[in-house]
mmCIF file of C-alpha atoms in Angstrom:
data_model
loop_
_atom_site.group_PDB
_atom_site.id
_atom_site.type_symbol
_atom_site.label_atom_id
_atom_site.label_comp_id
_atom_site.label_asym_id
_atom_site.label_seq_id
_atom_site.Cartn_x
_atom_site.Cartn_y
_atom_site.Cartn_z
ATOM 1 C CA UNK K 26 52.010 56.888 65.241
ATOM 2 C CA UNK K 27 50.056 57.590 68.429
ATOM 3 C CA UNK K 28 47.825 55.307 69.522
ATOM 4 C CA UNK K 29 46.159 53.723 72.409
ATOM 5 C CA UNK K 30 49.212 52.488 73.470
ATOM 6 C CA UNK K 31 50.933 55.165 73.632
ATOM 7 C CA UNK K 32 52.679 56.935 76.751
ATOM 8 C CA UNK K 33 51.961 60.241 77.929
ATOM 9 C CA UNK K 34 54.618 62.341 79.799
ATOM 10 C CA UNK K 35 54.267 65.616 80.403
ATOM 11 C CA UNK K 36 55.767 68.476 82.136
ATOM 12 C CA UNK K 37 53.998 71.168 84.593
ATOM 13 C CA UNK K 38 55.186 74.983 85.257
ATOM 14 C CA UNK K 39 53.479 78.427 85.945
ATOM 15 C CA UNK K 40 53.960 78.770 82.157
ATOM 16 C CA UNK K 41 54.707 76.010 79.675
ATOM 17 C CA UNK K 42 57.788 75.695 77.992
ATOM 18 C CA UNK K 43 59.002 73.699 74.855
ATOM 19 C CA UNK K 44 62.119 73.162 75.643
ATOM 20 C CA UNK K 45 61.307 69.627 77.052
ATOM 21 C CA UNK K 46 58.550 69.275 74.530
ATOM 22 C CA UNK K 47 61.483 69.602 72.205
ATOM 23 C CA UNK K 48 64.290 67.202 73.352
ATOM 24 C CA UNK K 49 62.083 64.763 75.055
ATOM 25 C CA UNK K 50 59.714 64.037 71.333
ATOM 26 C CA UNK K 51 63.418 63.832 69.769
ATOM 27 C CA UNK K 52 64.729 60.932 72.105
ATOM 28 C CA UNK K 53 61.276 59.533 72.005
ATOM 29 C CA UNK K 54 61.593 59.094 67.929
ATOM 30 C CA UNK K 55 65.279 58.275 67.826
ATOM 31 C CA UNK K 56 64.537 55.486 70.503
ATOM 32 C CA UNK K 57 61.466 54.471 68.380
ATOM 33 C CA UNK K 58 59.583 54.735 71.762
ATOM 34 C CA UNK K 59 55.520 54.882 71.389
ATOM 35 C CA UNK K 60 55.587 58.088 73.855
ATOM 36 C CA UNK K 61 54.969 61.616 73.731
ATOM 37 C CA UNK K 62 55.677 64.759 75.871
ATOM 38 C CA UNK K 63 53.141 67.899 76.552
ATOM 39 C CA UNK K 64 54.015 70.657 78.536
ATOM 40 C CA UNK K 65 51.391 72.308 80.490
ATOM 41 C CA UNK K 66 50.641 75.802 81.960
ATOM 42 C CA UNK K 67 49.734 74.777 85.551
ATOM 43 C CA UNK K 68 48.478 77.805 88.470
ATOM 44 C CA UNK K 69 49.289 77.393 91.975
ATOM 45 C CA UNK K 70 45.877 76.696 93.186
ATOM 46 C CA UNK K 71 45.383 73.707 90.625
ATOM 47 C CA UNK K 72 48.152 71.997 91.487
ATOM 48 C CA UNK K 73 46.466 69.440 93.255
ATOM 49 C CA UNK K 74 44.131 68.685 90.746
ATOM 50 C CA UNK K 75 46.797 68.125 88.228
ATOM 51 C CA UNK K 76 48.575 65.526 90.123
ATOM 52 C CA UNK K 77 45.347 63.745 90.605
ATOM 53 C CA UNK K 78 45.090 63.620 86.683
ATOM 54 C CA UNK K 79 48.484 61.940 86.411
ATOM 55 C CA UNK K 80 47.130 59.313 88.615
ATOM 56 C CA UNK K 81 43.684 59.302 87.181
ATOM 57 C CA UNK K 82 44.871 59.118 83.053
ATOM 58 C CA UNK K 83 47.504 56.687 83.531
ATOM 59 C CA UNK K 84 50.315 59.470 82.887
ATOM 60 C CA UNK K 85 53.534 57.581 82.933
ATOM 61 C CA UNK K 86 55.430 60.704 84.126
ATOM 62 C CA UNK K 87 55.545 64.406 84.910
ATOM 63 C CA UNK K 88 58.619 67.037 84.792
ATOM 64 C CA UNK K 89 57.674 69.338 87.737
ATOM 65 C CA UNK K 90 59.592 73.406 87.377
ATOM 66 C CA UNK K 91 59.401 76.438 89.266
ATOM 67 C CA UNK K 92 57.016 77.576 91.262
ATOM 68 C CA UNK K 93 55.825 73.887 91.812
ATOM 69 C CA UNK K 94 58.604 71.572 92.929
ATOM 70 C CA UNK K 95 58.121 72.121 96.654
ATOM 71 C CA UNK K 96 54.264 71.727 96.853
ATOM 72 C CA UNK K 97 54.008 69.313 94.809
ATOM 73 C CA UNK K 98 55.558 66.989 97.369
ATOM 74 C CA UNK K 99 52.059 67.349 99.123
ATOM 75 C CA UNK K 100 50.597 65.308 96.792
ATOM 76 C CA UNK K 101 52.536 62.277 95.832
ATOM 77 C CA UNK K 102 52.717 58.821 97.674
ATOM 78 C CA UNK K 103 56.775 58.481 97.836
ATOM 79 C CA UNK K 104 59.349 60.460 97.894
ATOM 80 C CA UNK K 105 63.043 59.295 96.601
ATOM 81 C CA UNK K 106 66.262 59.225 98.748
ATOM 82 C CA UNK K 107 67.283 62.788 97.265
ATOM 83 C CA UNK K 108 63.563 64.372 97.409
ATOM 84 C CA UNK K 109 63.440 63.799 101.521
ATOM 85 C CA UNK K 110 66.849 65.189 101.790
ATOM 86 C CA UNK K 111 66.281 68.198 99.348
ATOM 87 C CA UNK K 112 62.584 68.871 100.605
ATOM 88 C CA UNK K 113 61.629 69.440 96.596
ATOM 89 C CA UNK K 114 61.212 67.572 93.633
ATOM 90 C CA UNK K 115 61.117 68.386 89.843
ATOM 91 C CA UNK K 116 60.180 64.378 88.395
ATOM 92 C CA UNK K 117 57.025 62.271 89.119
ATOM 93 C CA UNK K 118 56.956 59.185 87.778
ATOM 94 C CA UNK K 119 53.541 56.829 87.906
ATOM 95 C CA UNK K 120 54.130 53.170 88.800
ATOM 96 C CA UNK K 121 50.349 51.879 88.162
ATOM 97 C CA UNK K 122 48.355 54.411 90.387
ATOM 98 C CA UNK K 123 51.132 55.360 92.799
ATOM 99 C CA UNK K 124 53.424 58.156 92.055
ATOM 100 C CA UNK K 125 56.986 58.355 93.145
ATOM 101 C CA UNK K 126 58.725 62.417 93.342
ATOM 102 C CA UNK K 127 62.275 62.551 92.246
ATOM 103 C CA UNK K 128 64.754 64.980 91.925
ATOM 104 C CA UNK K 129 67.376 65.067 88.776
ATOM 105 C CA UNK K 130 67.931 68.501 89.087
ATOM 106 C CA UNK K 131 70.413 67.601 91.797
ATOM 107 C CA UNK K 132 72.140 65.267 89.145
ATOM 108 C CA UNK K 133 72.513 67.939 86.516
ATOM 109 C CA UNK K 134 74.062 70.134 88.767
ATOM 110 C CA UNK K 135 76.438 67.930 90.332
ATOM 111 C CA UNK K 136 77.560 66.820 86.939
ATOM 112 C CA UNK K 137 78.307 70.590 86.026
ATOM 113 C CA UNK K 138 79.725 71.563 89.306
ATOM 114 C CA UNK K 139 82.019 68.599 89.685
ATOM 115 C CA UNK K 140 84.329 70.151 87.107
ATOM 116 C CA UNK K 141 84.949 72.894 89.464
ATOM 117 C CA UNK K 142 85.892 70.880 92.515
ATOM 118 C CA UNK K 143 89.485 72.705 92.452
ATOM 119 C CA UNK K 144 88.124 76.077 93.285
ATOM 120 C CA UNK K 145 87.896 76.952 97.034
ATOM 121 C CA UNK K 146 83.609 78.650 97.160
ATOM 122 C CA UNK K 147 80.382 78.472 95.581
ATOM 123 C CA UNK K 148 78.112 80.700 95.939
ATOM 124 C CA UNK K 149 74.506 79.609 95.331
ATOM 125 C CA UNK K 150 71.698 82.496 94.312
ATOM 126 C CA UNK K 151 68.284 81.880 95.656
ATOM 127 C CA UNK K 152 66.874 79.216 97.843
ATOM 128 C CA UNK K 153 63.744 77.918 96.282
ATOM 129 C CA UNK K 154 63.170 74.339 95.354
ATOM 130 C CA UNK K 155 65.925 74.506 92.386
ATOM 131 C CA UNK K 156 68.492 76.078 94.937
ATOM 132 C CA UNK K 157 68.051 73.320 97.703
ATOM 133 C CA UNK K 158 68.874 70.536 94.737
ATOM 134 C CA UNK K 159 72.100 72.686 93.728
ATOM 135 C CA UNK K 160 72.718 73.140 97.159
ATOM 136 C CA UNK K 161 72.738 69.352 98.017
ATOM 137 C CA UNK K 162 74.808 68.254 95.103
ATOM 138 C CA UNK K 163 77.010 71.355 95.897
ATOM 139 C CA UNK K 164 77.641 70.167 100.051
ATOM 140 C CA UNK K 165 78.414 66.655 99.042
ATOM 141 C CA UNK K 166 81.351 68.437 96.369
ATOM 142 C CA UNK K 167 82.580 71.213 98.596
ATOM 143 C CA UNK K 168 81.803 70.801 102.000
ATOM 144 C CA UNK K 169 79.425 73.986 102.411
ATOM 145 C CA UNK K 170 78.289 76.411 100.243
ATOM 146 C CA UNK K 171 77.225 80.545 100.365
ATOM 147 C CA UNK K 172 73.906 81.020 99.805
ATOM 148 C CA UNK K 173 72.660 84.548 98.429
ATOM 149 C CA UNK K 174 69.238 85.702 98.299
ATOM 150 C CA UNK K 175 67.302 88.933 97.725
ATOM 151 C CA UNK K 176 68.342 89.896 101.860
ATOM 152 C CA UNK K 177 72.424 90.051 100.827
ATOM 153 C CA UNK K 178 71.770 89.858 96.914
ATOM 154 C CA UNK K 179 74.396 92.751 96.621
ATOM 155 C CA UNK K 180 76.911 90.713 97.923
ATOM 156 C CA UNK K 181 77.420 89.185 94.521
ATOM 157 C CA UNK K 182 79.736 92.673 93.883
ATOM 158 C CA UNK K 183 81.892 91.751 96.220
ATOM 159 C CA UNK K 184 82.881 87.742 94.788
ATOM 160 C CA UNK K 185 86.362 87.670 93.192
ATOM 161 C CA UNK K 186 86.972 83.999 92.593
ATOM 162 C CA UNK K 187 85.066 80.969 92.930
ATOM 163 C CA UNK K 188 81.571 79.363 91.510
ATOM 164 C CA UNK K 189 78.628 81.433 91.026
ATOM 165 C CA UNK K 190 75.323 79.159 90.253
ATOM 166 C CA UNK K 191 72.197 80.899 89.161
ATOM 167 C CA UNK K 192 69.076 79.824 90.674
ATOM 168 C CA UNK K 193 66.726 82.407 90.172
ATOM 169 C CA UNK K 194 65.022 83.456 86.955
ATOM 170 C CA UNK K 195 67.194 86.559 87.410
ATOM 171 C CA UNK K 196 68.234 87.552 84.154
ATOM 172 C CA UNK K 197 71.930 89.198 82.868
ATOM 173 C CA UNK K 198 73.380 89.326 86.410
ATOM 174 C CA UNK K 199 76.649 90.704 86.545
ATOM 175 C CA UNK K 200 79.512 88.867 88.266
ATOM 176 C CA UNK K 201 83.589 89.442 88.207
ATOM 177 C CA UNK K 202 85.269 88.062 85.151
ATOM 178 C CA UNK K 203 87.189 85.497 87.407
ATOM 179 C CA UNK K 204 84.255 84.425 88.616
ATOM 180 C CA UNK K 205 82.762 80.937 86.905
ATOM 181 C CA UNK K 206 79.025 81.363 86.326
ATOM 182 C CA UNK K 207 76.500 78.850 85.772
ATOM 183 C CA UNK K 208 72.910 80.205 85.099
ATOM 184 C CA UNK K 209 70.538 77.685 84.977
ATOM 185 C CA UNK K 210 67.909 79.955 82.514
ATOM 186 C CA UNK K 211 66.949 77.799 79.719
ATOM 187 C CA UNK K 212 68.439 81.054 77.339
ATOM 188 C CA UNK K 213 71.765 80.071 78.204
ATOM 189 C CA UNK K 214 73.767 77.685 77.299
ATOM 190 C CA UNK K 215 74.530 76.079 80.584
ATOM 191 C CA UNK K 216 70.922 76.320 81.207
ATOM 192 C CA UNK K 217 70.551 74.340 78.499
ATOM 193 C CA UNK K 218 73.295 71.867 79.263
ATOM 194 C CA UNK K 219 71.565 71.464 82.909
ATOM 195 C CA UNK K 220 68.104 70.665 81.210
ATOM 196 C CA UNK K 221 69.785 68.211 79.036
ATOM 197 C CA UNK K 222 71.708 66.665 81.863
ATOM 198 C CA UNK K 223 68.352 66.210 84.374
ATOM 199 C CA UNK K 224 66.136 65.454 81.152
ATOM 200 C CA UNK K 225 68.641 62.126 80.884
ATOM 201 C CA UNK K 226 67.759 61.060 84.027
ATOM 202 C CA UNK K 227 64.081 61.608 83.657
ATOM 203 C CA UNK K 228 64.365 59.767 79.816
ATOM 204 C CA UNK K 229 65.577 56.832 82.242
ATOM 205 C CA UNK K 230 63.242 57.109 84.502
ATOM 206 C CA UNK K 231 60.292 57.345 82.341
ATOM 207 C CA UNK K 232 61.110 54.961 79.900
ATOM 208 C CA UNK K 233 64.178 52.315 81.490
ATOM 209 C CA UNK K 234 66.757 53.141 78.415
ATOM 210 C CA UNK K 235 69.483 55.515 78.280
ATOM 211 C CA UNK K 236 68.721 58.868 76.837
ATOM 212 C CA UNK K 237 70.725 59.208 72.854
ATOM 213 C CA UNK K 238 73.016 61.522 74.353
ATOM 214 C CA UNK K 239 75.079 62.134 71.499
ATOM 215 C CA UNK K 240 72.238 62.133 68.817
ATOM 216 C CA UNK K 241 70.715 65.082 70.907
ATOM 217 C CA UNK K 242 73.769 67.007 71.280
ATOM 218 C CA UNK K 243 74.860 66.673 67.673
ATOM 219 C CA UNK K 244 71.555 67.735 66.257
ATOM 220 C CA UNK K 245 70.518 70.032 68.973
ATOM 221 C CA UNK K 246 70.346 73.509 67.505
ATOM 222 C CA UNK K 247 68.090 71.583 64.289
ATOM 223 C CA UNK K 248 66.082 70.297 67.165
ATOM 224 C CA UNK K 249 65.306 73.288 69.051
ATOM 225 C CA UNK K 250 64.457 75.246 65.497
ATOM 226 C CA UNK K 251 62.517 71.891 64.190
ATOM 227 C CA UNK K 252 60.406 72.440 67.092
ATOM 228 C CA UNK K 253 59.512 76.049 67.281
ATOM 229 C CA UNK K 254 56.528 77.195 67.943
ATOM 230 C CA UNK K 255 56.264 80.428 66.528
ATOM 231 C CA UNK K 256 58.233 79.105 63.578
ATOM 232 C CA UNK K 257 56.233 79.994 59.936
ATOM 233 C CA UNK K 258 55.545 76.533 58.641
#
């Protein structure tokens, strides 16, 4: 039942997604939560104007993706602990007018790389707002990391051992077969994993419980086809 009471969270990108849509309405009903989640197609050049519509309808929250999660710093009122280290944020949340950036992306992919902490590199491609949350989770793990970008991109040839992490929307990249990879495009599994992972924190976040974990997992594939779009109905 929506109502007047009822919370609006939504997410903003260059082109909306449903993935979020998806997972975040599921937690929502198994929670019995009176929220919803929208995603939004949001240009560079109305950025500005969206933020000042979370603010001006009361929006409690706002998932912020690629290419938005540096800019959008400009037009917050606080930044978190991780945000002023990473310089980038993918979470607002609205506390009664003021909103607060956040960044669970560096969560997610501290979570995924700390099961790696026994291999000697990581090697980190790109170094856009998703990269410098990888990359911060990825220092406090390992001490330093490699970063690649389009300047030394065919560098990735030469990797033998080690983590590669995907931070581009580069697609099918090939990498040795001793090589761990972790893409973080939504079309992959541990792209998936990694928008489950940050989506937690943003659950908590947005709403103060702990995101069903296990309900999501278990019925995850139902949920993603549930929710399709382009599904016939």
């Amino acid at each position: 039942m929506i109502n007047k009471k009822t919370e609006l969270c939504i997410s903003m990108a260059k082109q909306a997604g449903n993935f979020g849509c998806s997972i975040h309405n599921a937690a929502f009903k198994k929670m019995k939560l009176n929220f919803i989640y929208k995603s939004f197609s949001v240009d560079e050049s109305s950025l500005k104007q969206a933020v000042e519509g979370i603010r001006a309808l009361g929006i409690r929250g706002a998932g912020v993706t690629m290419p938005h999660k540096v800019d959008v710093l400009r037009y917050v009122d606080e930044h978190s602990e991780e945000v002023s280290a990473i310089g980038a944020a993918n979470t607002i949340v609205n506390n009664s007018g003021t909103l607060k950036a956040y960044n669970t992306d560096c969560y997610s992919a501290y979570a995924a790389l700390s099961r790696y902490v026994d291999h000697d590199n990581v090697h980190i491609l790109g170094d856009g707002g998703y990269s410098k949350a990888v990359q911060y989770s990825a220092k406090k793990l390992f001490g330093s990391v490699n970063v690649i970008t389009r300047q030394n991109w065919g560098s990735i040839d030469n990797i033998r051992e080690g983590v590669i992490f995907n931070c581009t929307p580069v697609e099918n990249i090939n990498v040795n077969k001793d090589v761990v990879f972790i893409d973080c495009l939504i079309n992959t599994r541990s792209g998936q994993e990694l928008s489950l992972l940050q989506a937690s924190k943003q659950f908590k976040l947005y709403t103060g419980f702990e995101f069903p974990f296990g309900y999501i997992r278990e019925n995850f594939d139902q949920i993603l086809e549930d929710n399709d779009p382009n599904k016939e109905r």
